[in-house]
């Protein structure tokens, strides 16, 4: 939601999550509406049915921000398919990642590297207050 405080008014921000969370996201948007600089909406996005959900979201997008989205290995392939469907050539995905297993890491990066070029953001380029190099990595994937 913080991104909505920084974007110019001509931009829009769509926050997605599973359907069960969307009402809470919308309440948070409403509570922060006076601080937002652009339009912000919350919509469901089910990676197993991304074609249906992305049609409502007016994908593809120029920029996708993804944080803490990998926690179950079985959802990695649906996530990657969704990211590919949500982007176009030249789009970027800023991906904040916490490794939970070396096997999941291998599956994730092998799948993403088939569709995107990957650049890891150096720790020194991250804000010192928010970086946690022992746990969190930041990547920029370009399609």
mmCIF file with all atom_site columns, N, CA and C in Angstrom, residues 92-123:
data_model
loop_
_atom_site.group_PDB
_atom_site.id
_atom_site.type_symbol
_atom_site.label_atom_id
_atom_site.label_alt_id
_atom_site.label_comp_id
_atom_site.label_asym_id
_atom_site.label_entity_id
_atom_site.label_seq_id
_atom_site.pdbx_PDB_ins_code
_atom_site.Cartn_x
_atom_site.Cartn_y
_atom_site.Cartn_z
_atom_site.occupancy
_atom_site.B_iso_or_equiv
_atom_site.pdbx_formal_charge
_atom_site.auth_seq_id
_atom_site.auth_comp_id
_atom_site.auth_asym_id
_atom_site.auth_atom_id
_atom_site.pdbx_PDB_model_num
ATOM 1  N N  . UNK A 1 92  ? 8.918  -5.417  -15.643 1.00 0.00 ? 92  UNK A N  1
ATOM 2  C CA . UNK A 1 92  ? 9.819  -5.819  -14.568 1.00 0.00 ? 92  UNK A CA 1
ATOM 3  C C  . UNK A 1 92  ? 9.028  -6.346  -13.384 1.00 0.00 ? 92  UNK A C  1
ATOM 4  N N  . UNK A 1 93  ? 9.628  -7.316  -12.704 1.00 0.00 ? 93  UNK A N  1
ATOM 5  C CA . UNK A 1 93  ? 9.085  -7.854  -11.470 1.00 0.00 ? 93  UNK A CA 1
ATOM 6  C C  . UNK A 1 93  ? 10.128 -7.604  -10.396 1.00 0.00 ? 93  UNK A C  1
ATOM 7  N N  . UNK A 1 94  ? 9.770  -6.809  -9.411  1.00 0.00 ? 94  UNK A N  1
ATOM 8  C CA . UNK A 1 94  ? 10.635 -6.590  -8.256  1.00 0.00 ? 94  UNK A CA 1
ATOM 9  C C  . UNK A 1 94  ? 10.205 -7.635  -7.234  1.00 0.00 ? 94  UNK A C  1
ATOM 10 N N  . UNK A 1 95  ? 11.142 -8.493  -6.883  1.00 0.00 ? 95  UNK A N  1
ATOM 11 C CA . UNK A 1 95  ? 10.836 -9.715  -6.161  1.00 0.00 ? 95  UNK A CA 1
ATOM 12 C C  . UNK A 1 95  ? 11.625 -9.771  -4.866  1.00 0.00 ? 95  UNK A C  1
ATOM 13 N N  . UNK A 1 96  ? 10.937 -9.627  -3.758  1.00 0.00 ? 96  UNK A N  1
ATOM 14 C CA . UNK A 1 96  ? 11.553 -9.723  -2.433  1.00 0.00 ? 96  UNK A CA 1
ATOM 15 C C  . UNK A 1 96  ? 11.387 -11.169 -1.979  1.00 0.00 ? 96  UNK A C  1
ATOM 16 N N  . UNK A 1 97  ? 12.502 -11.836 -1.712  1.00 0.00 ? 97  UNK A N  1
ATOM 17 C CA . UNK A 1 97  ? 12.468 -13.288 -1.533  1.00 0.00 ? 97  UNK A CA 1
ATOM 18 C C  . UNK A 1 97  ? 13.181 -13.729 -0.268  1.00 0.00 ? 97  UNK A C  1
ATOM 19 N N  . UNK A 1 98  ? 12.517 -14.591 0.473   1.00 0.00 ? 98  UNK A N  1
ATOM 20 C CA . UNK A 1 98  ? 13.123 -15.241 1.627   1.00 0.00 ? 98  UNK A CA 1
ATOM 21 C C  . UNK A 1 98  ? 13.242 -16.725 1.315   1.00 0.00 ? 98  UNK A C  1
ATOM 22 N N  . UNK A 1 99  ? 14.459 -17.217 1.289   1.00 0.00 ? 99  UNK A N  1
ATOM 23 C CA . UNK A 1 99  ? 14.689 -18.630 1.030   1.00 0.00 ? 99  UNK A CA 1
ATOM 24 C C  . UNK A 1 99  ? 14.143 -19.463 2.179   1.00 0.00 ? 99  UNK A C  1
ATOM 25 N N  . UNK A 1 100 ? 13.407 -20.496 1.795   1.00 0.00 ? 100 UNK A N  1
ATOM 26 C CA . UNK A 1 100 ? 12.882 -21.408 2.817   1.00 0.00 ? 100 UNK A CA 1
ATOM 27 C C  . UNK A 1 100 ? 13.452 -22.815 2.646   1.00 0.00 ? 100 UNK A C  1
ATOM 28 N N  . UNK A 1 101 ? 13.976 -23.108 1.453   1.00 0.00 ? 101 UNK A N  1
ATOM 29 C CA . UNK A 1 101 ? 14.656 -24.384 1.220   1.00 0.00 ? 101 UNK A CA 1
ATOM 30 C C  . UNK A 1 101 ? 15.456 -24.274 -0.066  1.00 0.00 ? 101 UNK A C  1
ATOM 31 N N  . UNK A 1 102 ? 16.591 -24.951 -0.108  1.00 0.00 ? 102 UNK A N  1
ATOM 32 C CA . UNK A 1 102 ? 17.418 -24.898 -1.313  1.00 0.00 ? 102 UNK A CA 1
ATOM 33 C C  . UNK A 1 102 ? 16.705 -25.561 -2.484  1.00 0.00 ? 102 UNK A C  1
ATOM 34 N N  . UNK A 1 103 ? 15.886 -26.559 -2.214  1.00 0.00 ? 103 UNK A N  1
ATOM 35 C CA . UNK A 1 103 ? 15.126 -27.206 -3.287  1.00 0.00 ? 103 UNK A CA 1
ATOM 36 C C  . UNK A 1 103 ? 14.117 -26.227 -3.892  1.00 0.00 ? 103 UNK A C  1
ATOM 37 N N  . UNK A 1 104 ? 13.382 -25.514 -3.036  1.00 0.00 ? 104 UNK A N  1
ATOM 38 C CA . UNK A 1 104 ? 12.421 -24.521 -3.540  1.00 0.00 ? 104 UNK A CA 1
ATOM 39 C C  . UNK A 1 104 ? 13.149 -23.415 -4.296  1.00 0.00 ? 104 UNK A C  1
ATOM 40 N N  . UNK A 1 105 ? 14.305 -22.992 -3.805  1.00 0.00 ? 105 UNK A N  1
ATOM 41 C CA . UNK A 1 105 ? 15.097 -21.981 -4.509  1.00 0.00 ? 105 UNK A CA 1
ATOM 42 C C  . UNK A 1 105 ? 15.411 -22.441 -5.928  1.00 0.00 ? 105 UNK A C  1
ATOM 43 N N  . UNK A 1 106 ? 15.874 -23.679 -6.050  1.00 0.00 ? 106 UNK A N  1
ATOM 44 C CA . UNK A 1 106 ? 16.250 -24.207 -7.369  1.00 0.00 ? 106 UNK A CA 1
ATOM 45 C C  . UNK A 1 106 ? 15.045 -24.268 -8.300  1.00 0.00 ? 106 UNK A C  1
ATOM 46 N N  . UNK A 1 107 ? 13.919 -24.733 -7.786  1.00 0.00 ? 107 UNK A N  1
ATOM 47 C CA . UNK A 1 107 ? 12.704 -24.822 -8.610  1.00 0.00 ? 107 UNK A CA 1
ATOM 48 C C  . UNK A 1 107 ? 12.264 -23.425 -9.042  1.00 0.00 ? 107 UNK A C  1
ATOM 49 N N  . UNK A 1 108 ? 12.252 -22.497 -8.103  1.00 0.00 ? 108 UNK A N  1
ATOM 50 C CA . UNK A 1 108 ? 11.810 -21.133 -8.389  1.00 0.00 ? 108 UNK A CA 1
ATOM 51 C C  . UNK A 1 108 ? 12.690 -20.458 -9.434  1.00 0.00 ? 108 UNK A C  1
ATOM 52 N N  . UNK A 1 109 ? 13.984 -20.430 -9.201  1.00 0.00 ? 109 UNK A N  1
ATOM 53 C CA . UNK A 1 109 ? 14.862 -19.684 -10.101 1.00 0.00 ? 109 UNK A CA 1
ATOM 54 C C  . UNK A 1 109 ? 15.015 -20.361 -11.457 1.00 0.00 ? 109 UNK A C  1
ATOM 55 N N  . UNK A 1 110 ? 14.951 -21.682 -11.504 1.00 0.00 ? 110 UNK A N  1
ATOM 56 C CA . UNK A 1 110 ? 14.964 -22.370 -12.796 1.00 0.00 ? 110 UNK A CA 1
ATOM 57 C C  . UNK A 1 110 ? 13.735 -21.985 -13.603 1.00 0.00 ? 110 UNK A C  1
ATOM 58 N N  . UNK A 1 111 ? 12.571 -21.960 -12.954 1.00 0.00 ? 111 UNK A N  1
ATOM 59 C CA . UNK A 1 111 ? 11.330 -21.604 -13.654 1.00 0.00 ? 111 UNK A CA 1
ATOM 60 C C  . UNK A 1 111 ? 11.333 -20.143 -14.084 1.00 0.00 ? 111 UNK A C  1
ATOM 61 N N  . UNK A 1 112 ? 11.731 -19.233 -13.202 1.00 0.00 ? 112 UNK A N  1
ATOM 62 C CA . UNK A 1 112 ? 11.743 -17.812 -13.554 1.00 0.00 ? 112 UNK A CA 1
ATOM 63 C C  . UNK A 1 112 ? 12.764 -17.505 -14.644 1.00 0.00 ? 112 UNK A C  1
ATOM 64 N N  . UNK A 1 113 ? 13.922 -18.140 -14.566 1.00 0.00 ? 113 UNK A N  1
ATOM 65 C CA . UNK A 1 113 ? 14.982 -17.866 -15.540 1.00 0.00 ? 113 UNK A CA 1
ATOM 66 C C  . UNK A 1 113 ? 14.624 -18.305 -16.955 1.00 0.00 ? 113 UNK A C  1
ATOM 67 N N  . UNK A 1 114 ? 13.603 -19.135 -17.108 1.00 0.00 ? 114 UNK A N  1
ATOM 68 C CA . UNK A 1 114 ? 13.132 -19.509 -18.444 1.00 0.00 ? 114 UNK A CA 1
ATOM 69 C C  . UNK A 1 114 ? 12.422 -18.355 -19.139 1.00 0.00 ? 114 UNK A C  1
ATOM 70 N N  . UNK A 1 115 ? 11.908 -17.407 -18.361 1.00 0.00 ? 115 UNK A N  1
ATOM 71 C CA . UNK A 1 115 ? 11.071 -16.336 -18.917 1.00 0.00 ? 115 UNK A CA 1
ATOM 72 C C  . UNK A 1 115 ? 11.603 -14.929 -18.667 1.00 0.00 ? 115 UNK A C  1
ATOM 73 N N  . UNK A 1 116 ? 12.484 -14.789 -17.691 1.00 0.00 ? 116 UNK A N  1
ATOM 74 C CA . UNK A 1 116 ? 12.948 -13.471 -17.263 1.00 0.00 ? 116 UNK A CA 1
ATOM 75 C C  . UNK A 1 116 ? 14.464 -13.475 -17.125 1.00 0.00 ? 116 UNK A C  1
ATOM 76 N N  . UNK A 1 117 ? 15.061 -12.301 -17.330 1.00 0.00 ? 117 UNK A N  1
ATOM 77 C CA . UNK A 1 117 ? 16.464 -12.140 -16.931 1.00 0.00 ? 117 UNK A CA 1
ATOM 78 C C  . UNK A 1 117 ? 16.449 -11.698 -15.475 1.00 0.00 ? 117 UNK A C  1
ATOM 79 N N  . UNK A 1 118 ? 17.464 -12.120 -14.733 1.00 0.00 ? 118 UNK A N  1
ATOM 80 C CA . UNK A 1 118 ? 17.486 -11.895 -13.286 1.00 0.00 ? 118 UNK A CA 1
ATOM 81 C C  . UNK A 1 118 ? 18.676 -11.047 -12.889 1.00 0.00 ? 118 UNK A C  1
ATOM 82 N N  . UNK A 1 119 ? 18.411 -10.067 -12.051 1.00 0.00 ? 119 UNK A N  1
ATOM 83 C CA . UNK A 1 119 ? 19.467 -9.247  -11.471 1.00 0.00 ? 119 UNK A CA 1
ATOM 84 C C  . UNK A 1 119 ? 19.211 -9.176  -9.968  1.00 0.00 ? 119 UNK A C  1
ATOM 85 N N  . UNK A 1 120 ? 20.196 -9.574  -9.178  1.00 0.00 ? 120 UNK A N  1
ATOM 86 C CA . UNK A 1 120 ? 20.066 -9.449  -7.734  1.00 0.00 ? 120 UNK A CA 1
ATOM 87 C C  . UNK A 1 120 ? 20.509 -8.059  -7.324  1.00 0.00 ? 120 UNK A C  1
ATOM 88 N N  . UNK A 1 121 ? 19.704 -7.418  -6.502  1.00 0.00 ? 121 UNK A N  1
ATOM 89 C CA . UNK A 1 121 ? 20.025 -6.083  -6.017  1.00 0.00 ? 121 UNK A CA 1
ATOM 90 C C  . UNK A 1 121 ? 21.087 -6.231  -4.915  1.00 0.00 ? 121 UNK A C  1
ATOM 91 N N  . UNK A 1 122 ? 22.232 -5.547  -5.069  1.00 0.00 ? 122 UNK A N  1
ATOM 92 C CA . UNK A 1 122 ? 23.260 -5.639  -4.021  1.00 0.00 ? 122 UNK A CA 1
ATOM 93 C C  . UNK A 1 122 ? 22.739 -5.110  -2.690  1.00 0.00 ? 122 UNK A C  1
ATOM 94 N N  . UNK A 1 123 ? 23.154 -5.742  -1.626  1.00 0.00 ? 123 UNK A N  1
ATOM 95 C CA . UNK A 1 123 ? 22.716 -5.348  -0.284  1.00 0.00 ? 123 UNK A CA 1
ATOM 96 C C  . UNK A 1 123 ? 23.018 -3.878  -0.030  1.00 0.00 ? 123 UNK A C  1
#
